[in-house]
Coordinates of C-alpha atoms in Angstrom, one line a residue:
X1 CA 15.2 -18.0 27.9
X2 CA 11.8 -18.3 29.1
X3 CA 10.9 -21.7 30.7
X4 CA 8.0 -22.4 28.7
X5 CA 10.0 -21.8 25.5
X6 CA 10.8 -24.9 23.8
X7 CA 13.6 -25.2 21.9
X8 CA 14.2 -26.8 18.3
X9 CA 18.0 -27.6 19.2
X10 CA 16.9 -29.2 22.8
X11 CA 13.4 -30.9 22.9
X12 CA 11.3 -33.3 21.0
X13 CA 8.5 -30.7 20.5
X14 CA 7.2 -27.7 19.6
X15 CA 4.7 -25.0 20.9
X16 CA 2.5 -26.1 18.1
X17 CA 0.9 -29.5 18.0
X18 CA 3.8 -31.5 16.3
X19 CA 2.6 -33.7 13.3
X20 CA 4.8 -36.9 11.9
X21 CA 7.6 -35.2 10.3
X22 CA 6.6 -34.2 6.5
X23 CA 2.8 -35.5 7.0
X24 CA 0.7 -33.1 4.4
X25 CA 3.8 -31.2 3.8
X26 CA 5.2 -31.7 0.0
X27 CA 8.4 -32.0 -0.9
X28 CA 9.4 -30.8 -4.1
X29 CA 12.9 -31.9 -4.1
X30 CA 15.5 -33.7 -1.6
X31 CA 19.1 -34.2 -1.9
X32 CA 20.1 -31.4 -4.2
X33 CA 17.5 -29.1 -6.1
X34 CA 19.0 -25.7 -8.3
X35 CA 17.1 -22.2 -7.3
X36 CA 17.4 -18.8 -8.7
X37 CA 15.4 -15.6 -8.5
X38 CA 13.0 -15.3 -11.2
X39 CA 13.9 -11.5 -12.6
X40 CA 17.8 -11.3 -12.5
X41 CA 18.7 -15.1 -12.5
X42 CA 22.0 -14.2 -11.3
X43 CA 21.5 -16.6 -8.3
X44 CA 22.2 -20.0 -8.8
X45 CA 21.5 -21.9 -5.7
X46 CA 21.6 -25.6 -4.8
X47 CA 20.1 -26.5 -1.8
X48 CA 19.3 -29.5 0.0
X49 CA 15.3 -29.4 -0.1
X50 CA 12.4 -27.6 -1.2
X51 CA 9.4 -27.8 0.8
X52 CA 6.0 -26.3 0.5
X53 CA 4.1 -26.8 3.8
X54 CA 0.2 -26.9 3.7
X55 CA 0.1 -26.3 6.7
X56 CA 1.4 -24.2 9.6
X57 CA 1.7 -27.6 11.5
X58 CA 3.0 -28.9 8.5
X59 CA 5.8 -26.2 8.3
X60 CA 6.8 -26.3 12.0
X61 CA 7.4 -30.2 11.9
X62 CA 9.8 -29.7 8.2
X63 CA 11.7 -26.4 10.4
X64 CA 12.3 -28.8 13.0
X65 CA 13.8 -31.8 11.7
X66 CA 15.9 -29.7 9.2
X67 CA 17.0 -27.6 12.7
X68 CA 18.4 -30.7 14.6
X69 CA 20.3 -31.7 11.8
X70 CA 22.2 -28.4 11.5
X71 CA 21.2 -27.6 8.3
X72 CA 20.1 -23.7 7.4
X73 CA 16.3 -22.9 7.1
X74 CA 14.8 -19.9 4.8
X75 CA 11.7 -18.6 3.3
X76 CA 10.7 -18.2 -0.1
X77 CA 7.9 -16.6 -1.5
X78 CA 7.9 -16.2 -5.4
X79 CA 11.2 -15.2 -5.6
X80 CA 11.1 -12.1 -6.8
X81 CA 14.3 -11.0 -4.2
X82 CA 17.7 -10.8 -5.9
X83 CA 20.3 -11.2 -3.5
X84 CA 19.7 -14.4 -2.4
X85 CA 17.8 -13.5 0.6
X86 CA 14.9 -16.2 0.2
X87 CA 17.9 -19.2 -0.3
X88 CA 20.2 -21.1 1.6
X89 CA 23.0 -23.4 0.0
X90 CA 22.5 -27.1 0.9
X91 CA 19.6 -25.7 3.7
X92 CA 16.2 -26.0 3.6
X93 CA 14.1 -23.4 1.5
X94 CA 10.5 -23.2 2.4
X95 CA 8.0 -22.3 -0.7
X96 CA 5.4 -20.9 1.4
X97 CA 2.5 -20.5 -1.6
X98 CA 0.8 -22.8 0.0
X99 CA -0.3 -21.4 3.1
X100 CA -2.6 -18.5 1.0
X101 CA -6.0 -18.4 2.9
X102 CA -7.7 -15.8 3.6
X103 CA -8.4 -16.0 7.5
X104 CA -10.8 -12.4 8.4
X105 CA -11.9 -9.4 7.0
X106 CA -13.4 -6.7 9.7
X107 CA -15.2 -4.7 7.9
X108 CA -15.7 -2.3 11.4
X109 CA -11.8 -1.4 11.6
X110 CA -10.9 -2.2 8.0
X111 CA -8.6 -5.0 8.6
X112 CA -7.8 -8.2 6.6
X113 CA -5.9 -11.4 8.3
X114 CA -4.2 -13.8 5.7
X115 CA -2.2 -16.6 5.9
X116 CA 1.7 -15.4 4.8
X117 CA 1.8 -17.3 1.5
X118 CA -1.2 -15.4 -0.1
X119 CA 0.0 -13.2 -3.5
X120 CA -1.6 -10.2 -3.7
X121 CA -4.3 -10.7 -6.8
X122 CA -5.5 -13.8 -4.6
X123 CA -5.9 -11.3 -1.6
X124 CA -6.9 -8.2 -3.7
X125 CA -9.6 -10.8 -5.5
X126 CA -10.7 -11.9 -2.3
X127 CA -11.0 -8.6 -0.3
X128 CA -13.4 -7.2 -3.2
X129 CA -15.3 -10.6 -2.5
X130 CA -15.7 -10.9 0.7
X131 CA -17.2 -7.1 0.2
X132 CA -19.5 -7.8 -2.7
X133 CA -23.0 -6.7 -0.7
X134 CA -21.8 -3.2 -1.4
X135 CA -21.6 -1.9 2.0
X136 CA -18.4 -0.2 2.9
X137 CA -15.7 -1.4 0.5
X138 CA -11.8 -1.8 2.1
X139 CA -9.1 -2.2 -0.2
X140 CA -5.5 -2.2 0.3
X141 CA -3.2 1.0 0.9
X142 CA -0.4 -0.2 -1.4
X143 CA 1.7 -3.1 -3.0
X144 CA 5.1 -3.4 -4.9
X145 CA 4.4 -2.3 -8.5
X146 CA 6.4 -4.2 -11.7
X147 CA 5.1 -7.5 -10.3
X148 CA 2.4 -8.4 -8.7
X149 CA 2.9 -12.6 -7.4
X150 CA 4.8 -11.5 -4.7
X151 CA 3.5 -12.9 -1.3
X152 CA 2.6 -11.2 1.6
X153 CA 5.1 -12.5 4.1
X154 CA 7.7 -11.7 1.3
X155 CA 6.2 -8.1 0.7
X156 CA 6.8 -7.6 5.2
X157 CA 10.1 -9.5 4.8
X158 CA 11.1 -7.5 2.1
X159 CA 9.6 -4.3 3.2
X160 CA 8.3 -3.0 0.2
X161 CA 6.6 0.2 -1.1
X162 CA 4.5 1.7 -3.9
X163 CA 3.4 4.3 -5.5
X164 CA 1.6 6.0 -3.0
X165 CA 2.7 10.0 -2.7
X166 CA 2.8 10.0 1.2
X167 CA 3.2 6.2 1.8
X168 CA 5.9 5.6 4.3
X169 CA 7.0 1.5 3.3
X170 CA 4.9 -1.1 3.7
X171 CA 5.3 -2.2 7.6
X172 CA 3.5 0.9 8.0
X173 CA 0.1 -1.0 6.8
X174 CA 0.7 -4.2 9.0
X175 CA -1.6 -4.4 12.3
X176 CA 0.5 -7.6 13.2
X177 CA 1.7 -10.8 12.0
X178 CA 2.7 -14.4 13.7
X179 CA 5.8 -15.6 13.5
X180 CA 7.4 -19.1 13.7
X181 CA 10.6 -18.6 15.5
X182 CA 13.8 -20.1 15.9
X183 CA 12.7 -21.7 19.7
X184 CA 9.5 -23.5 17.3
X185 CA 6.9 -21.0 19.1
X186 CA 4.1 -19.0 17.4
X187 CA 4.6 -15.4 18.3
X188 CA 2.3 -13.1 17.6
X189 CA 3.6 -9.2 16.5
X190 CA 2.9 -6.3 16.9
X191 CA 3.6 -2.7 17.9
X192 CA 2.6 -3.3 21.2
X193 CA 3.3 -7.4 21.4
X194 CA 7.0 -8.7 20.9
X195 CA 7.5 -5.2 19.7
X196 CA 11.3 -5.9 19.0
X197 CA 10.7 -9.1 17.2
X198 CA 8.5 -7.0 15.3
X199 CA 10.5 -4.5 14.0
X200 CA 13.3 -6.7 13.1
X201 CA 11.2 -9.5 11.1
X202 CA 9.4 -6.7 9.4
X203 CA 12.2 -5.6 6.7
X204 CA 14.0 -8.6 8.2
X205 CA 14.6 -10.8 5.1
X206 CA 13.4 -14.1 7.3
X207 CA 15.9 -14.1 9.6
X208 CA 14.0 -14.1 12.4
X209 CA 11.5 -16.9 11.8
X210 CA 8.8 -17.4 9.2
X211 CA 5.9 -15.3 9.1
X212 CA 2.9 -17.5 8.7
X213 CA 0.3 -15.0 9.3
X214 CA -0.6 -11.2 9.0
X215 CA -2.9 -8.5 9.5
X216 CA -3.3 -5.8 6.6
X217 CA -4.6 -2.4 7.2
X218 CA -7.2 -1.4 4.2
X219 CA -8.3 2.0 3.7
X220 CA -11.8 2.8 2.1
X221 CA -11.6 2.2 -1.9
X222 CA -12.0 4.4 -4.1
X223 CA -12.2 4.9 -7.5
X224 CA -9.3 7.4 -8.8
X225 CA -8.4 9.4 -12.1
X226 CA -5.2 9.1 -13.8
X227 CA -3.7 12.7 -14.9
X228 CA -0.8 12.3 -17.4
X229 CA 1.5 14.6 -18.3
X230 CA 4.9 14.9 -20.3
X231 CA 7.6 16.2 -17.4
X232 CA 11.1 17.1 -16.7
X233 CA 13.4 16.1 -14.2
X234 CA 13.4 19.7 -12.7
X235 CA 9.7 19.8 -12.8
X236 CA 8.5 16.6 -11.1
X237 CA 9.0 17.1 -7.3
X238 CA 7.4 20.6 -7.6
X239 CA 4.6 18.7 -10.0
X240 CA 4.3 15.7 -7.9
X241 CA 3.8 18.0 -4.2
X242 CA 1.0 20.4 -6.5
X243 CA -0.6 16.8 -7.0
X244 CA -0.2 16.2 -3.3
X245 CA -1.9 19.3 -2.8
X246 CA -4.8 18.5 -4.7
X247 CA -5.4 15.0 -3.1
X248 CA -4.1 13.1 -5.4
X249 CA -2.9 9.6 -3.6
X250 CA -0.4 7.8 -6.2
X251 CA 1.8 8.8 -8.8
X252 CA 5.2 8.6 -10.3
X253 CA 7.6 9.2 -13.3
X254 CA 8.9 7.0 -15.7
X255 CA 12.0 8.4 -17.2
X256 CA 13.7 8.0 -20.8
X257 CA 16.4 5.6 -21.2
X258 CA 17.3 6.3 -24.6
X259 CA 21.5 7.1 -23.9
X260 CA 21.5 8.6 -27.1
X261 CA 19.1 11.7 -26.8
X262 CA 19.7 15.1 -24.2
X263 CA 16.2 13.6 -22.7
X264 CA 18.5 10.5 -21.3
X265 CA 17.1 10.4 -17.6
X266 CA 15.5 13.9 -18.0
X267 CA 11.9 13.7 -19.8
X268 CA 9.2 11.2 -18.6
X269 CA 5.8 10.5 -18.3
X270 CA 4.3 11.9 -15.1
X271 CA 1.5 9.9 -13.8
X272 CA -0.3 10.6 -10.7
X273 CA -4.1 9.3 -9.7
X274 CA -7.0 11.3 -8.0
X275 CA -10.1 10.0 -6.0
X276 CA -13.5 11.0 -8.4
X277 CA -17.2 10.4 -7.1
X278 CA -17.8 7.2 -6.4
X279 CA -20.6 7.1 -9.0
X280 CA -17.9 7.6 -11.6
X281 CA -18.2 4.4 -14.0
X282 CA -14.7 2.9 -14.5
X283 CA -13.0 2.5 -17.6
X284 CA -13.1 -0.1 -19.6
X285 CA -9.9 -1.5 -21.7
X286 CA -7.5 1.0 -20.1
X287 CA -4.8 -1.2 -19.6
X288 CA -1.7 -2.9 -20.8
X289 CA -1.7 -6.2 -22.3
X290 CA 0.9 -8.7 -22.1
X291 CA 1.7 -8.5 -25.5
X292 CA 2.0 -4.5 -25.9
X293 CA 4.0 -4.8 -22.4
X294 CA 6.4 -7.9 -24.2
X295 CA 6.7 -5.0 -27.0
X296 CA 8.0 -2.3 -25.0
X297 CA 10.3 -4.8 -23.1
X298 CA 11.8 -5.7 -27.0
X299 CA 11.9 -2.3 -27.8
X300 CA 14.1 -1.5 -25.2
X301 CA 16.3 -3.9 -25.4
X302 CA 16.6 -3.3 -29.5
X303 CA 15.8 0.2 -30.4
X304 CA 15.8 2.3 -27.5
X305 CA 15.5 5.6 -28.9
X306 CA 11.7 4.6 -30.1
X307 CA 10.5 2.9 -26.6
X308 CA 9.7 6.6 -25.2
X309 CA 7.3 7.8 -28.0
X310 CA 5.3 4.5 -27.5
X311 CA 4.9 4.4 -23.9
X312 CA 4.5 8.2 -23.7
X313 CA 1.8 7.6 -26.5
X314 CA 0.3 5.0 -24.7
X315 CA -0.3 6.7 -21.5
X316 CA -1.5 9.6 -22.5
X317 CA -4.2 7.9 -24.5
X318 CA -5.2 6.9 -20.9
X319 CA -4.9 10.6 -19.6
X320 CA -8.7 10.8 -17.6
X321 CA -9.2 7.0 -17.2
X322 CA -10.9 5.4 -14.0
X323 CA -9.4 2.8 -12.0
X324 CA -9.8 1.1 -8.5
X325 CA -7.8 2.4 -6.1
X326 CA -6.6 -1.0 -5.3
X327 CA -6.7 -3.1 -8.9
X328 CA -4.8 0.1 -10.3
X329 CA -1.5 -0.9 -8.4
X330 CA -2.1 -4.5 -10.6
X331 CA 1.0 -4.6 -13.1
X332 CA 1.8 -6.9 -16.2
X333 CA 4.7 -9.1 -15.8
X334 CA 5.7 -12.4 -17.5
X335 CA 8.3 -13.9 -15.7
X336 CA 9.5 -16.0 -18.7
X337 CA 10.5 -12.6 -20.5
X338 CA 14.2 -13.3 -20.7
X339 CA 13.2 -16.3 -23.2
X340 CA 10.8 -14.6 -25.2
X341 CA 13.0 -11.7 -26.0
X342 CA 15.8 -14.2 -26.6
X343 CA 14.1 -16.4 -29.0
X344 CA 12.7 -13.3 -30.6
X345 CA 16.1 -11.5 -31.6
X346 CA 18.5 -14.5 -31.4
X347 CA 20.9 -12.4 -29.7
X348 CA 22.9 -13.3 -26.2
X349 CA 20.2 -14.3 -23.7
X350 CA 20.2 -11.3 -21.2
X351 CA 18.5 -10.4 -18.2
X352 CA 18.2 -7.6 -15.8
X353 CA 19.2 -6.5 -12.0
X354 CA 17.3 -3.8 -10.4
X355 CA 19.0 -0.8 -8.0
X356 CA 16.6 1.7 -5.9
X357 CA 18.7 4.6 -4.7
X358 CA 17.0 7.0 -2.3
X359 CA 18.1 11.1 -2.7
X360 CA 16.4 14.4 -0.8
X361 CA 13.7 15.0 -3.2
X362 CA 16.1 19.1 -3.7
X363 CA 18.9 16.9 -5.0
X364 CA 16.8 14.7 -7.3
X365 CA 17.8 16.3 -10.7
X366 CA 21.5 16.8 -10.0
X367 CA 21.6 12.8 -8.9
X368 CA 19.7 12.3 -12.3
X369 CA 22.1 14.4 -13.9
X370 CA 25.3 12.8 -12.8
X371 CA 23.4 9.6 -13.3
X372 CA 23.2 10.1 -17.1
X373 CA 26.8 11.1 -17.0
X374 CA 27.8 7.8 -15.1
X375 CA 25.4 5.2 -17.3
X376 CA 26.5 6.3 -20.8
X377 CA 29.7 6.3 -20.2
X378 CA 29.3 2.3 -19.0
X379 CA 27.9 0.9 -21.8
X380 CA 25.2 -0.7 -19.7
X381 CA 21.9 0.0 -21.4
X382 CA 18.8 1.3 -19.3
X383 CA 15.9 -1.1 -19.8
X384 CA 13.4 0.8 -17.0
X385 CA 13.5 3.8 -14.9
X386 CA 11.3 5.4 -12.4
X387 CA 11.1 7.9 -9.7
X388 CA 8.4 7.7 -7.0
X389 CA 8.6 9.3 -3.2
X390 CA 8.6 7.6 -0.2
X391 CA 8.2 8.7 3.3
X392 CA 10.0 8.2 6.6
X393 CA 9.6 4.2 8.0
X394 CA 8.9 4.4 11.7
X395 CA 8.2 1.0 12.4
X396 CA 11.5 -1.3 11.4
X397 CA 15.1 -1.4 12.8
X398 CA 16.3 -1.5 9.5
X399 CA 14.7 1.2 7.8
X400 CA 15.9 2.3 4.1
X401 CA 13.7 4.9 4.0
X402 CA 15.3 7.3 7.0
X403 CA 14.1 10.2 5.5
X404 CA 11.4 11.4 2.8
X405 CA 13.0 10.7 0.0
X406 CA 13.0 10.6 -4.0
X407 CA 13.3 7.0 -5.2
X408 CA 14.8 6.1 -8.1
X409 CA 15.0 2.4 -9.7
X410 CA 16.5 1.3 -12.4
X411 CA 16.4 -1.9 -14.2
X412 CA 19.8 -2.6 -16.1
X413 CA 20.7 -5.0 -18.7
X414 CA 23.2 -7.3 -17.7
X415 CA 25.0 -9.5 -20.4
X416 CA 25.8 -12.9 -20.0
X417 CA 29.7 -12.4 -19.5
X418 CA 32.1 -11.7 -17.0
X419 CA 32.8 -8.6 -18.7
X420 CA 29.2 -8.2 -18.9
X421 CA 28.3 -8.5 -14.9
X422 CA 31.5 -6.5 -14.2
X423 CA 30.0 -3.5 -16.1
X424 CA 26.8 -4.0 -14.4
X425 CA 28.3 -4.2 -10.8
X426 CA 30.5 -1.0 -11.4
X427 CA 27.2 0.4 -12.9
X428 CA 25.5 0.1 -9.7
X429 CA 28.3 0.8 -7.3
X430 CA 28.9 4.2 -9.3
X431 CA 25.2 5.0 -8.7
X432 CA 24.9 4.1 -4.8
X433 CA 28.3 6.5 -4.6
X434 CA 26.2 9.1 -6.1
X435 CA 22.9 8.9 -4.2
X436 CA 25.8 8.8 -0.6
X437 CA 27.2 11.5 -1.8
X438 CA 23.9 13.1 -1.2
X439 CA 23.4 11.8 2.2
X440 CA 20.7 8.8 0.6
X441 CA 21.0 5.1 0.3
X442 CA 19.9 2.2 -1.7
X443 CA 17.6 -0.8 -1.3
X444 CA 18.4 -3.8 -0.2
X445 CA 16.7 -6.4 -1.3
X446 CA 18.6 -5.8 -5.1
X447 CA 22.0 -7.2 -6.1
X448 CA 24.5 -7.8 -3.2
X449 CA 27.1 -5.6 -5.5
X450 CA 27.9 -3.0 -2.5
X451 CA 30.7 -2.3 -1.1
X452 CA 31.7 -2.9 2.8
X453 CA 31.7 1.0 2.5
X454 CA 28.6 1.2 1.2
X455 CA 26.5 -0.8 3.2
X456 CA 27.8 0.9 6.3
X457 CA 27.1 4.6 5.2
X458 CA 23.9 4.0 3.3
X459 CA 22.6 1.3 6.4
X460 CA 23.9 2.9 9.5
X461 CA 22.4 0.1 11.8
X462 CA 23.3 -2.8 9.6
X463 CA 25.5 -4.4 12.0
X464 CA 22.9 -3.7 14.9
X465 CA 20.8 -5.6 13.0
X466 CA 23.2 -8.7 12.6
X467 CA 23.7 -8.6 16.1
X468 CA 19.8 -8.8 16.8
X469 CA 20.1 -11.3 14.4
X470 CA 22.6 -13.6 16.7
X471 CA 20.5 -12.7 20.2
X472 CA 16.7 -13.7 18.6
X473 CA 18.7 -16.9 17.0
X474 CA 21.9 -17.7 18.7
X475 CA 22.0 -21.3 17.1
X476 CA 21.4 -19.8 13.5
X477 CA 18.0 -21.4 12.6
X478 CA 17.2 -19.3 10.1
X479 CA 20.1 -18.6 7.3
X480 CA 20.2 -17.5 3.5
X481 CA 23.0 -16.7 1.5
X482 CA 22.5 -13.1 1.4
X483 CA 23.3 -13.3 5.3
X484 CA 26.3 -15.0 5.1
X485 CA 27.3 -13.0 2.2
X486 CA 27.3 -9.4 4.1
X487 CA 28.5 -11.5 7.4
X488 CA 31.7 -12.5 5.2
X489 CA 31.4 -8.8 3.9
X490 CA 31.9 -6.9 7.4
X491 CA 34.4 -9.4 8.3
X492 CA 32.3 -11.3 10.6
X493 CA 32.2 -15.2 11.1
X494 CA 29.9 -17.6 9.0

């Protein structure tokens, strides 16, 4: 270890200015406070504190008192994750919302530094501010779509992607980020600094420190069309690489998921989004409202064989509408859905897991195909489906997308049984078999439902990464469930 290096486990300070432990720093709950994720709620956590620093003092002096006394530390952003990577039983979890300034914008190289807690309307809000003289306009390249309070040390974390048509993920569009790491040091990252530390924490799930800090690359913003058209699974990589042809920048296809028609996984509503001339006024009530979006939700859950005619309707009512390159990745989402829906039908109180299988975009409709076959035969109703492309990630050590790739995510229903989960795991297991029996893989940051097989042919490196994991922090700083979960998985120690 480097001499100057100080140590959490070994020394009274920190290479930070060390504050009186918890000064500024709130504590939302000691001695025993229940988590979950937001979307699936299938992860029940009870840990020993939640903290939300206001600082980056602030959370250095709360990492290193919970580090002496043994206990595990992890970061949480909005908890959108679903395999309990952003929680730690009976640790520390850090809410990190609160460190959401926005630090720079250079307008010369387009690039945007942000404190880690940010969400991306804040940033998107405050990028288009900063900007408001009308010179040059930067805007970002891509976020996750479905949601949008995720934060932006959770989107590098998580390693996410969009809807972008030759977007590799989203590690591609970081210049750099600073990390607080297990030894209490601020380490900045980048592809040329701490170049290692930087591909592992990127797609790392926070297990090599907390990312307090990062640059974004923005691209010049535009203002961009939306082309609709009704599709078929055969049709939509040939459709989607004429659109790429013609410019067009984003675009994907959102798939039937009525089990009861032939269209089951085959017909959808292709979507993709072409720069106009900047003088092109944008439109004006073009978009989804909560309550249309609640509607569809209901509808899917209830009658699915009528949720296609009245999203298809919808969006091609918007075929020709103008959007912001950036505010058009801006999504509806109402985290509280679950209890709507429920009070609504007075049935079971469900929720939902999400999968993302990867395929060669050649092999897309027979996946699809053997999909449909797999889900109607399960019983576990479709609530959401889309395809999108992704390219090859050159910048993590644990990359899900290895090749350019078809993505495919679905968004099942899981009843509140053990029967119930069991269908939904098998659901999900059957579909990962499928996309490896292509050569593909599947997401991580999902359900923790895989097999020991699985993990190891879809995630060649994973136990690469775990050993990375032990050299960068040998005393086990940073820790979440989902780690010791796939540690207990490959038959490792805890």
């Amino acid at each position: 270890m480097n001499p100057g290096r100080r140590s959490f486990l070994k020394t009274t300070t920190l290479a930070l200015p060390t504050l009186p432990i918890l000064i500024g720093c709130r504590i939302h709950a000691t001695g025993g406070v229940r988590l979950n994720d937001i979307h699936s709620e299938l992860n029940p956590t009870r840990v020993h504190t939640l903290a939300r620093p206001a600082s980056i003092d602030d959370l250095a002096a709360t990492v290193q008192r919970h580090a002496r006394r043994g206990r595990p530390v992890i970061a949480s952003g909005a908890r959108h994750a679903m395999g309990g990577q952003q929680f730690a039983k009976n640790g520390l979890v850090i809410d990190t919302r609160g460190l959401d300034q926005v630090l720079l914008l250079d307008r010369d190289r387009g690039l945007l530094a942000v404190e880690a807690g940010i969400q991306w309307p804040a940033l998107i809000e405050a990028c288009n501010t900063l900007q408001s003289d009308g010179l040059t306009r930067w805007g970002i390249r891509q976020k996750q779509t479905g949601a949008d309070t995720f934060t932006i040390g959770g989107s590098i974390s998580a390693n996410i992607h969009g809807r972008g048509l030759t977007l590799p993920p989203f590690a591609a569009d970081i210049e750099d980020f600073t990390l607080l790491d297990s030894n209490g040091d601020l380490l900045r990252c980048s592809r040329t600094e701490n170049a290692g530390l930087f591909r592992l924490a990127a797609g790392g799930y926070g297990l090599f420190g907390v990312i307090v800090r990062a640059t974004l690359r923005l691209e010049p913003r535009e203002k961009v069309r939306r082309d609709v058209v009704i599709a078929r699974i055969d049709e939509v990589i040939p459709l989607l690489e004429d659109r790429i042809r013609a410019s067009h920048r984003f675009g994907d296809f959102q798939f039937s998921i009525d089990e009861s028609s032939p269209d089951f996984l085959r017909t959808g509503v292709l979507s993709s989004y072409q720069p106009v001339d900047p003088d092109t006024p944008l439109s004006q009530g073009a978009r989804l409202d909560p309550e249309a979006w609640l509607n569809l939700l209901d509808l899917a859950h209830r009658h699915r064989p009528a949720v296609f005619d009245q999203y298809a309707g919808f969006y091609l009512a918007t075929n020709g509408q103008i959007y912001g390159s950036d505010t058009h990745q801006l999504s509806i989402y109402q985290a509280d859905f679950a209890d709507i829906l429920h009070a609504r039908s007075g049935a079971d109180r469900s929720t939902l897991m999400i999968s993302e299988l990867y395929v060669p975009r050649g092999g897309l409709p027979a996946f699809m195909a053997a999909a449909a076959d797999l889900l109607r035969s399960s019983g576990v109703p479709v609530i959401y489906g889309t395809v999108r492309l992704i390219e090859r990630d050159e910048d993590t050590f644990l990359p899900w997308a290895r090749e350019p790739w078809a993505g495919i995510i679905f968004n099942l229903r899981v009843h509140p049984s053990d029967s119930g989960h069991k269908r939904v795991r098998a659901a999900f297991r059957g579909l990962i078999d499928l996309a490896l029996a292509q050569s593909g893989s599947y997401y991580l940051t999902y359900h923790r439902w895989a097999t020991t097989e699985q993990i190891e042919a879809a995630h060649p490196r994973f136990r690469d990464f775990l050993s990375q994991k032990s050299h960068y922090d040998p005393a086990g700083v940073f820790r979440s469930d989902w780690l010791d979960h796939h540690r207990r998985l490959l038959g490792l120690p805890v």
